[in-house]
Amino acid sequence: MAARLQPLDQIPFDVEKNAMGSQLDALNQWVMDVARLTQPDRIQWCDGSDSEFDALVAQMEADGTLVPLNPQTHPRSWLHRSHPEDVARVEHLTFVCTSERDDAGPNNHWMAPADAHEKMDALFAGCMRGRTMYVIPYCMGPIASPLARCGVEITDSPYVVANMRIMTRMGAAALARIEREGTMGALGAHDSTFVRGLHSIGELDPERRFIMHFPEELTIQSFGSGYGGNALLGKKCHALRIASHQAREEGWLAEHMLILGLENPQGETHYIAAAFPSACGKTNLAMLIPPEGYRAEGWKVWTVGDDICWMRPGADGRLYAINPEAGFFGVAPGTSRKSNPNALSTIQHDTIFTNVGLTADNEPWWEGLDNRVPAFDWRGNAYDCNKGPAAHPNARFTVSARQCPSWSPKAEDAQGVPISAIVFGGRRASLVPLVFEARDWTHGVLVGAAMGSETTAAATGAVGVMRRDPMAMKPFCGYNFADYFAHWLSFDKPDAKLPKIFHVNWFRKGDDGKFLWPGFGDNMRVLEWMIRRVNGDVDAVETPIGAIPHVDHVNLEGVPLSEEAKAKLFGFDDAGWRAEFESLGEFLSEFGDRTPEALKAEQARIAQALGS
């Protein structure tokens, strides 16, 4: 960055005076360097207060960035319309910049750090002229949690500030922790430091749009996009790409997983972490409402998190997890009273909607919500059903997690919650049964590595294309997948008490092309079977791919399944799995000699058992 710093006399204010918003010299110096590069008209250090948020909202209402929604039906809620070409993550423009190319791995786009810095410096030079530069200190996770990690995002977007306030613990408390850790680090008492994130919306030109990650520097740079995953740097950029690197260095896991608590009628709660690719039901599962019969018996589901899970080994050998986020950045289309009534209740107030449609009564609307006809589409044009959907398929809502009716107070537990089961899943129309259990940790890691799903609207590109997405981390792992698999395997120590690992597939289809499993609240029936397996209360059918339930060991009361459905949901296709494991072997070979031998041996063992 230093190569393009501007002389102080070319900046329209006293940079050094405006940059001194912290007691930490390293932070002040970085803010000053960014100001000299980007040349904003002013600097605002964000404190996370209500008055600050209200002022930002008033400013965005005045310039049209936010459209106030119906105050009777959706109080303190707004609509934001992004640029039509800025509506999703841009994986092809997202880079991991490590000193050695192989450290980024074939799962990431790579650029040499020096080249990336030169490219980004040229984009950032003078980009904030006429704008305010916002300095956002934030904490990922409860402020007092030893697993939480902090960052500072610098941005020229008030929309980003407002969303970061909802999605993270942002403001004065986070700054105090950053300063405390920075001072301890300077004294040699602590090795933690804050993640530096620099973002500018630029000109919103897709030809001048890049998201760069420098894991070895704990640095993120994003230019040219205002979309959530590209601009809210605490989200995927920090919480997964940078944090996965930190986690490997420090001996924990940063994962693309929901966390839920399953409470039985006796008041015992088991916590489950589950990984699904975007738009494959993570939020629905995290906020699941049990079927009526379960509710009558006293079963409850508690929401700890819907998207990100950080896990570390505890003193007792179990894995403990926190949700590093404080809010939900959920997909709106498909959210309804049938699919996710808790989510719908959550977003009735104090919510920022992005790229949804509008009704004539100025209420947010998207496909699947209700039977009304919207008046305006997500671009702000009069709605015409012949010109596409009213809401963009990747339309979002940003809302505080505390507003969710099923929100768990354990989400603020500094030590995290103990994980009893880890679940992997994808969108598979054929072959994969409803649920199966891995035989041990190594097999479970292979199950996670083998995950596959059909692509969704959450990322640019074709929709409905099958791709492998290990642990749902393909777009988010900040280093070589082979090393990532090895890191997972490293947790299998003699004193470890690791969770059982399962795989689910809610999306199996019949010969008529229709889903065989009802899904939604009925997924509770599968979760119950998992916990019974964790407790050793039920046996299962052993197959080469894992343990599959006996049909009569899953509570199917009130769920009419055809014979075809039972056969496919609880069956095992030997020939189909032989082809699957041949494909899996080819996939693992893509990572070359760094692929762990234990994982290759596990794939070979199962392939042999299948007769391959």
XYZ file of C-alpha atoms in Angstrom:
612
model
C 0.000 0.000 0.000
C 2.860 2.371 0.749
C 3.727 2.803 -2.925
C 0.582 4.841 -3.554
C 0.280 6.870 -0.344
C -0.583 10.484 -1.105
C 1.236 13.513 0.319
C -0.587 14.867 3.343
C -1.111 18.267 1.709
C -3.263 16.627 -0.972
C -5.803 15.377 1.586
C -8.687 17.774 2.391
C -8.285 17.350 6.170
C -5.698 16.549 8.831
C -5.260 12.799 8.277
C -3.218 12.182 11.395
C -5.710 13.958 13.657
C -8.714 12.180 12.116
C -6.988 8.795 12.179
C -6.325 8.882 15.921
C -9.491 7.177 17.111
C -7.865 4.377 19.082
C -5.402 3.842 21.897
C -3.650 1.251 19.730
C -0.900 2.826 17.644
C -0.893 0.029 15.061
C -4.577 0.583 14.348
C -4.222 4.351 14.117
C -1.286 3.999 11.727
C -3.202 1.601 9.473
C -6.232 3.919 9.356
C -3.949 6.830 8.488
C -2.280 4.833 5.704
C -5.664 3.869 4.234
C -6.869 7.479 4.377
C -3.779 8.687 2.526
C -4.382 6.025 -0.125
C -8.145 6.412 -0.585
C -8.424 10.185 0.148
C -11.875 10.389 1.776
C -13.492 13.688 2.677
C -13.849 12.601 6.305
C -13.254 9.691 8.678
C -15.889 8.315 11.044
C -14.949 5.868 13.787
C -18.025 3.741 14.409
C -19.096 3.150 18.010
C -22.099 0.877 17.357
C -24.529 3.148 19.211
C -28.232 3.531 18.499
C -27.752 7.214 17.686
C -25.054 6.378 15.149
C -27.279 3.773 13.488
C -30.244 6.151 13.388
C -28.119 8.856 11.765
C -26.828 6.434 9.140
C -30.369 5.269 8.354
C -31.601 8.849 8.041
C -28.744 9.571 5.651
C -29.511 6.491 3.528
C -33.231 7.218 3.490
C -32.455 10.717 2.239
C -30.248 9.534 -0.631
C -32.416 6.528 -1.552
C -29.982 3.825 -0.413
C -32.685 2.553 1.942
C -36.434 2.644 1.285
C -38.539 2.655 4.484
C -41.108 -0.136 4.572
C -44.678 -0.087 5.896
C -44.313 1.065 9.534
C -47.484 -0.754 10.599
C -46.515 -4.186 9.253
C -42.692 -3.915 9.260
C -41.604 -1.223 11.742
C -37.994 -0.001 11.570
C -37.371 -2.034 8.407
C -35.987 -1.028 5.035
C -35.444 -2.180 1.464
C -32.090 -1.839 -0.273
C -31.753 -2.355 -4.015
C -28.253 -3.241 -5.118
C -26.796 -2.659 -8.563
C -28.394 -5.215 -10.954
C -24.944 -6.682 -11.689
C -23.985 -6.866 -8.007
C -26.300 -9.475 -6.521
C -24.177 -12.458 -5.384
C -20.723 -13.684 -4.447
C -18.210 -13.589 -7.286
C -16.141 -16.708 -6.800
C -14.212 -16.220 -10.051
C -12.997 -12.829 -8.777
C -12.194 -14.049 -5.257
C -8.541 -14.838 -4.570
C -6.442 -16.323 -1.798
C -3.020 -14.708 -1.851
C -0.399 -16.878 -0.179
C 3.363 -16.788 -0.609
C 3.328 -20.289 -2.097
C 0.707 -21.158 -4.706
C 0.223 -24.700 -3.384
C -0.738 -23.335 0.030
C -3.892 -21.854 -1.528
C -4.590 -25.138 -3.289
C -6.549 -26.021 -6.422
C -9.760 -25.192 -4.542
C -8.897 -21.466 -4.627
C -8.021 -18.865 -7.214
C -4.498 -17.726 -6.343
C -2.546 -14.565 -6.883
C 0.917 -13.698 -5.595
C 0.592 -11.267 -2.647
C 2.805 -8.615 -4.250
C 0.799 -8.710 -7.493
C -2.481 -8.600 -5.602
C -1.421 -5.631 -3.495
C -0.284 -3.748 -6.588
C -3.591 -4.418 -8.342
C -5.669 -3.415 -5.321
C -3.575 -0.323 -4.519
C -4.293 0.960 -8.018
C -8.029 0.456 -7.512
C -8.141 1.984 -4.032
C -6.044 5.036 -4.920
C -8.318 8.067 -4.468
C -11.469 5.916 -4.525
C -13.074 7.590 -1.480
C -12.884 11.186 -2.693
C -16.183 12.855 -1.853
C -17.078 10.037 0.541
C -16.874 9.245 4.234
C -14.438 6.569 5.333
C -16.010 4.463 8.090
C -13.811 2.573 10.555
C -15.719 -0.422 11.959
C -14.196 -2.341 14.896
C -16.028 -5.644 15.347
C -15.831 -8.915 17.245
C -16.735 -12.280 15.746
C -18.280 -14.158 18.647
C -19.267 -13.126 22.180
C -16.997 -10.314 23.384
C -15.769 -12.362 26.349
C -15.261 -15.630 24.469
C -11.703 -16.978 24.231
C -12.599 -18.343 20.786
C -13.886 -14.999 19.462
C -11.621 -13.071 17.086
C -11.704 -9.387 16.208
C -11.361 -7.328 13.087
C -11.628 -3.809 11.741
C -13.340 -3.104 8.443
C -12.753 0.196 6.675
C -15.447 0.994 4.124
C -17.063 3.871 2.265
C -20.523 2.289 2.396
C -22.986 3.278 5.136
C -25.069 0.239 4.072
C -22.131 -1.953 5.071
C -21.871 -0.187 8.442
C -25.561 -0.763 9.162
C -25.344 -4.442 8.214
C -22.126 -5.021 10.152
C -23.814 -3.602 13.231
C -26.465 -6.316 12.917
C -24.162 -9.166 11.880
C -21.309 -8.667 14.385
C -20.628 -7.326 17.874
C -19.584 -3.975 16.481
C -18.402 -0.786 18.142
C -16.874 0.366 21.415
C -16.723 -3.016 23.168
C -15.009 -4.619 20.182
C -12.510 -1.750 19.965
C -11.709 -2.155 23.650
C -10.911 -5.851 23.115
C -8.786 -5.062 20.047
C -6.825 -2.493 22.049
C -6.406 -4.852 24.997
C -5.166 -7.704 22.820
C -2.971 -5.379 20.793
C -1.315 -4.047 23.940
C -0.799 -7.564 25.310
C 0.653 -8.648 21.991
C 3.116 -5.756 22.021
C 4.232 -6.922 25.471
C 4.660 -10.470 24.210
C 1.786 -11.759 26.353
C -0.642 -12.568 23.556
C -0.239 -13.595 19.932
C -3.688 -12.485 18.778
C -4.164 -9.537 16.463
C -7.069 -8.037 14.578
C -8.002 -8.808 10.980
C -7.649 -5.791 8.707
C -10.398 -5.434 6.108
C -10.490 -2.680 3.484
C -13.575 -2.277 1.303
C -14.818 0.239 -1.217
C -17.847 0.043 -3.463
C -15.746 1.780 -6.100
C -17.836 2.414 -9.204
C -19.702 -0.924 -8.879
C -18.081 -1.877 -12.157
C -17.963 -5.688 -12.566
C -14.795 -5.256 -14.629
C -13.115 -3.588 -11.636
C -14.239 -5.983 -8.898
C -11.953 -8.174 -6.799
C -12.000 -9.773 -3.350
C -8.495 -10.547 -2.111
C -7.584 -12.547 0.996
C -4.097 -12.461 2.483
C -4.316 -15.136 5.209
C -0.647 -14.867 6.160
C -1.206 -11.142 6.817
C -4.731 -11.503 8.307
C -5.846 -9.001 5.689
C -8.873 -8.713 3.372
C -9.316 -6.265 0.499
C -12.572 -5.976 -1.451
C -13.299 -3.503 -4.234
C -16.195 -2.842 -6.572
C -19.103 -4.627 -4.866
C -21.716 -3.657 -2.324
C -23.239 -7.153 -2.048
C -23.216 -8.749 1.416
C -20.801 -11.638 0.953
C -18.359 -9.379 -0.898
C -18.733 -6.258 1.238
C -19.572 -7.386 4.784
C -16.025 -8.522 5.417
C -16.804 -10.061 8.791
C -18.980 -12.647 7.081
C -17.523 -15.181 4.633
C -14.223 -13.317 4.169
C -13.243 -13.192 7.842
C -15.450 -15.836 9.462
C -14.403 -18.552 7.000
C -11.551 -17.744 4.591
C -9.293 -15.937 7.069
C -10.588 -17.751 10.162
C -10.016 -21.183 8.603
C -6.347 -20.210 8.267
C -6.264 -18.922 11.850
C -8.021 -22.082 13.039
C -5.438 -24.330 11.437
C -2.617 -22.333 13.012
C -4.262 -22.285 16.442
C -5.835 -25.768 16.581
C -9.564 -25.189 16.050
C -12.119 -25.328 13.209
C -13.899 -22.509 11.360
C -16.794 -24.054 9.468
C -19.738 -23.228 7.219
C -22.217 -24.792 9.643
C -25.402 -24.056 11.541
C -25.618 -24.848 15.254
C -28.857 -26.006 16.856
C -29.823 -27.372 20.228
C -32.208 -30.332 20.416
C -33.967 -30.501 23.798
C -35.825 -33.689 24.696
C -38.843 -33.972 27.004
C -36.506 -34.694 29.939
C -34.850 -31.288 29.516
C -31.575 -32.661 28.107
C -30.120 -30.680 25.190
C -27.793 -32.052 22.526
C -26.107 -29.584 20.180
C -25.681 -30.373 16.499
C -23.487 -28.628 13.914
C -24.505 -29.101 10.289
C -22.925 -28.126 6.976
C -24.966 -27.509 3.846
C -24.166 -25.477 0.730
C -25.981 -22.129 0.525
C -29.751 -22.302 -0.114
C -29.925 -25.997 0.806
C -31.919 -25.556 3.996
C -29.417 -24.435 6.655
C -31.588 -21.618 7.976
C -34.719 -23.783 7.870
C -33.012 -26.497 9.902
C -31.435 -24.048 12.354
C -34.882 -22.606 13.131
C -36.828 -25.862 12.842
C -40.181 -26.167 14.597
C -40.839 -29.795 15.607
C -43.997 -31.517 14.314
C -47.061 -31.189 16.512
C -46.623 -34.602 18.121
C -43.072 -33.783 19.158
C -44.116 -30.406 20.551
C -46.861 -32.071 22.591
C -44.255 -34.387 24.121
C -42.026 -31.438 25.053
C -39.338 -31.471 22.342
C -37.752 -28.100 21.500
C -35.234 -26.844 18.977
C -32.949 -23.944 19.923
C -31.146 -21.775 17.364
C -27.512 -20.973 18.170
C -26.476 -20.057 14.611
C -27.593 -20.525 11.021
C -24.407 -20.215 8.967
C -21.004 -20.187 10.727
C -19.586 -22.408 13.464
C -16.224 -22.096 15.204
C -15.274 -25.228 17.199
C -12.392 -25.954 19.550
C -11.485 -28.924 21.768
C -12.419 -28.433 25.416
C -10.612 -29.691 28.488
C -12.923 -32.726 28.518
C -11.977 -33.730 24.946
C -15.309 -32.659 23.417
C -15.668 -30.034 20.685
C -17.231 -26.750 21.845
C -18.751 -24.324 19.359
C -19.662 -20.668 19.114
C -21.563 -18.823 16.424
C -19.229 -15.930 15.537
C -22.098 -13.948 14.032
C -24.735 -11.903 15.830
C -27.311 -11.825 13.035
C -28.782 -13.686 10.091
C -28.049 -12.832 6.459
C -30.692 -15.162 5.096
C -32.106 -15.969 1.675
C -35.618 -14.499 1.432
C -37.169 -16.418 -1.516
C -38.742 -19.628 -0.276
C -39.064 -18.345 3.302
C -42.699 -18.800 4.282
C -44.993 -19.866 7.095
C -44.714 -23.428 5.824
C -40.955 -23.568 5.265
C -39.693 -21.449 8.167
C -42.250 -19.730 10.404
C -39.551 -18.766 12.908
C -37.586 -16.914 10.237
C -40.748 -15.149 9.078
C -41.491 -14.041 12.642
C -37.892 -12.878 13.067
C -38.014 -10.468 10.125
C -41.239 -8.646 10.950
C -39.351 -5.670 12.404
C -35.875 -4.098 12.549
C -34.756 -5.795 9.356
C -32.838 -4.712 6.258
C -34.132 -6.440 3.115
C -32.014 -6.524 -0.032
C -33.375 -7.070 -3.554
C -36.878 -8.232 -2.635
C -40.052 -7.086 -4.361
C -42.606 -4.645 -2.933
C -46.379 -4.803 -2.610
C -48.670 -1.848 -3.204
C -48.784 -1.463 0.599
C -44.997 -1.069 0.710
C -44.395 -4.462 2.255
C -41.499 -6.741 1.254
C -42.443 -9.629 -1.006
C -40.777 -12.630 -2.592
C -41.769 -15.798 -4.351
C -43.135 -18.349 -1.917
C -44.204 -15.785 0.680
C -47.946 -15.600 -0.007
C -50.448 -15.376 -2.844
C -50.425 -11.614 -3.276
C -49.237 -9.973 -6.477
C -46.335 -7.558 -5.927
C -46.430 -4.053 -7.323
C -42.657 -3.612 -7.890
C -39.799 -5.977 -8.645
C -36.372 -5.977 -7.047
C -35.084 -3.425 -9.543
C -37.859 -0.978 -8.592
C -39.784 -1.422 -11.838
C -43.509 -2.104 -12.055
C -43.895 -5.857 -11.639
C -44.443 -7.841 -14.828
C -44.585 -11.616 -14.424
C -43.312 -11.961 -17.986
C -40.040 -10.212 -17.081
C -38.878 -12.523 -14.317
C -39.461 -12.922 -10.576
C -40.350 -10.026 -8.308
C -37.496 -10.829 -5.923
C -34.006 -11.721 -7.023
C -33.384 -15.448 -6.351
C -30.592 -14.424 -3.960
C -32.572 -11.646 -2.227
C -31.620 -11.372 1.439
C -32.656 -10.212 4.869
C -30.301 -8.952 7.578
C -31.668 -9.217 11.099
C -30.480 -9.643 14.681
C -30.408 -13.288 15.791
C -31.960 -12.276 19.110
C -35.254 -11.586 17.325
C -35.681 -15.253 16.423
C -38.343 -16.982 18.580
C -36.087 -20.052 18.859
C -32.879 -18.086 19.626
C -30.836 -19.757 22.323
C -29.265 -17.699 25.126
C -26.420 -20.214 24.868
C -25.395 -18.295 21.745
C -23.783 -15.828 24.159
C -21.997 -18.509 26.188
C -18.318 -17.545 26.175
C -17.166 -21.187 26.332
C -19.509 -22.327 23.562
C -21.818 -25.335 23.453
C -20.678 -29.008 23.380
C -21.284 -30.652 20.006
C -22.811 -34.155 20.049
C -23.149 -34.641 16.289
C -21.816 -33.144 13.067
C -24.051 -33.413 10.009
C -23.063 -33.053 6.369
C -25.639 -32.729 3.610
C -26.220 -31.722 0.036
C -28.878 -31.541 -2.626
C -28.840 -34.959 -4.271
C -31.804 -36.136 -6.359
C -30.607 -39.741 -6.512
C -28.379 -42.373 -4.867
C -27.837 -40.799 -1.419
C -30.236 -42.056 1.282
C -32.086 -39.885 3.781
C -29.446 -40.351 6.482
C -26.418 -42.493 7.274
C -23.785 -42.472 10.010
C -20.022 -42.603 9.502
C -18.303 -45.531 11.236
C -15.594 -43.337 12.836
C -13.922 -39.905 12.603
C -11.732 -40.713 9.587
C -14.698 -42.073 7.676
C -16.664 -38.981 8.730
C -13.997 -36.685 7.304
C -14.221 -38.615 4.032
C -18.015 -38.251 4.110
C -17.579 -34.492 4.496
C -14.941 -34.369 1.755
C -17.273 -36.273 -0.592
C -20.213 -33.901 -0.160
C -21.906 -32.895 -3.367
C -24.746 -30.567 -4.222
C -26.389 -28.696 -7.027
C -25.295 -25.058 -7.328
C -27.666 -22.286 -6.206
C -28.313 -18.600 -6.827
C -26.048 -17.612 -3.907
C -23.091 -17.601 -6.303
C -22.812 -16.282 -9.835
C -22.866 -18.836 -12.646
C -25.106 -21.666 -13.764
C -27.746 -22.971 -11.352
C -28.433 -26.700 -10.892
C -24.968 -27.990 -11.800
C -23.623 -30.834 -9.639
C -20.305 -30.134 -7.952
C -18.393 -31.521 -5.009
C -18.375 -29.135 -2.105
C -16.372 -30.620 0.789
C -17.870 -29.660 4.145
C -19.769 -26.935 2.185
C -16.438 -25.059 2.233
C -15.437 -25.041 -1.441
C -16.012 -21.294 -1.869
C -14.764 -20.471 1.637
C -11.721 -22.482 2.700
C -8.735 -20.133 2.946
C -6.092 -22.729 2.137
C -5.381 -26.003 0.297
C -8.199 -28.531 0.757
C -5.664 -31.344 1.184
C -4.215 -29.536 4.211
C -7.762 -28.788 5.391
C -8.642 -32.498 5.339
C -5.431 -33.237 7.248
C -6.370 -30.607 9.833
C -9.751 -32.262 10.362
C -8.063 -35.661 10.752
C -5.676 -34.213 13.353
C -8.476 -33.904 15.921
C -8.694 -37.701 16.279
C -6.446 -37.990 19.338
C -6.507 -40.707 22.023
C -8.136 -38.435 24.626
C -10.653 -36.897 22.211
C -14.393 -37.405 22.648
C -15.421 -36.403 19.158
C -18.978 -36.011 17.851
C -20.564 -38.686 15.718
C -20.709 -37.707 12.039
C -23.795 -38.148 9.853
C -24.837 -37.348 6.291
C -28.369 -36.342 5.295
C -30.161 -35.786 2.015
C -33.537 -34.059 2.246
C -33.742 -33.791 -1.560
C -34.000 -37.388 -2.828
C -36.526 -37.618 -5.660
C -38.766 -40.397 -6.945
C -39.279 -41.601 -10.480
C -41.893 -38.858 -10.948
C -39.336 -36.154 -10.146
C -41.014 -35.203 -6.856
C -39.315 -35.078 -3.471
C -39.742 -38.283 -1.465
C -39.206 -36.732 1.964
C -41.517 -33.948 3.271
C -38.636 -32.019 4.845
C -39.082 -28.839 6.903
C -40.304 -29.697 10.421
C -40.303 -33.418 9.684
C -36.504 -33.314 9.526
C -36.835 -33.432 13.312
C -37.482 -37.168 12.949
C -34.013 -37.673 11.511
C -32.397 -35.514 14.200
C -34.066 -37.625 16.876
C -32.641 -40.806 15.313
C -29.163 -39.231 15.338
C -29.378 -38.431 19.045
C -30.597 -41.961 19.751
C -27.491 -43.182 17.948
C -25.319 -40.777 19.970
C -26.827 -42.196 23.156
C -26.469 -45.811 21.945
C -30.220 -46.401 22.150
C -30.783 -47.915 18.699
C -28.923 -50.104 16.222
C -28.698 -49.633 12.444
C -28.096 -51.452 9.154
C -24.361 -51.603 8.481
C -23.364 -50.966 4.857
C -20.026 -50.106 3.206
C -21.014 -46.413 3.131
C -22.091 -46.289 6.784
C -24.941 -47.149 9.126
C -28.451 -46.615 7.695
C -31.558 -46.598 9.937
C -34.015 -49.424 10.106
C -37.211 -47.897 8.719
C -39.121 -48.669 11.900
C -36.460 -46.942 14.044
C -37.335 -43.513 12.613
C -40.563 -42.010 13.939
C -42.716 -41.799 10.796
C -46.052 -41.276 12.569
C -48.141 -38.997 10.359
C -45.683 -39.230 7.442
C -47.194 -41.383 4.683
C -44.313 -42.800 2.639
C -44.814 -44.941 -0.434
C -42.924 -48.181 -0.839
C -40.743 -46.439 -3.436
C -39.966 -43.695 -0.927
C -39.020 -46.152 1.811
C -36.848 -48.155 -0.560
C -34.936 -45.108 -1.804
C -34.770 -43.098 1.435
C -33.578 -46.053 3.515
C -31.985 -48.162 0.797
C -28.509 -48.816 -0.529
C -27.619 -48.959 -4.229
C -24.412 -50.983 -4.447
C -23.741 -50.301 -8.139
C -24.468 -46.606 -7.814
C -22.111 -46.257 -4.857
C -19.323 -48.050 -6.722
C -19.481 -45.344 -9.381
C -19.692 -42.671 -6.691
C -16.533 -43.869 -4.957
C -14.666 -44.127 -8.227
C -15.566 -40.488 -8.829
C -14.536 -39.622 -5.266
C -11.123 -41.188 -5.809
C -10.636 -39.020 -8.891
C -11.668 -35.954 -6.897
C -9.170 -36.644 -4.109
C -6.409 -37.128 -6.668
C -6.899 -33.507 -7.770
C -5.081 -32.447 -4.598
C -1.991 -34.486 -5.376
C 0.589 -35.662 -2.865
C -0.734 -33.394 -0.121
C -3.921 -35.463 0.163
C -3.714 -37.308 3.505
C -2.856 -40.989 3.139
C -5.479 -41.853 5.754
C -8.198 -40.324 3.585
C -7.029 -42.124 0.454
C -6.866 -45.375 2.390
C -10.409 -44.881 3.677
C -11.681 -44.270 0.149
C -9.876 -47.403 -1.049
C -11.229 -49.473 1.854
C -14.838 -48.567 1.078
C -14.333 -48.945 -2.665
C -13.001 -52.451 -2.058
C -15.955 -53.268 0.197
C -18.255 -52.137 -2.609
C -16.490 -54.490 -5.017
C -14.914 -51.724 -7.095
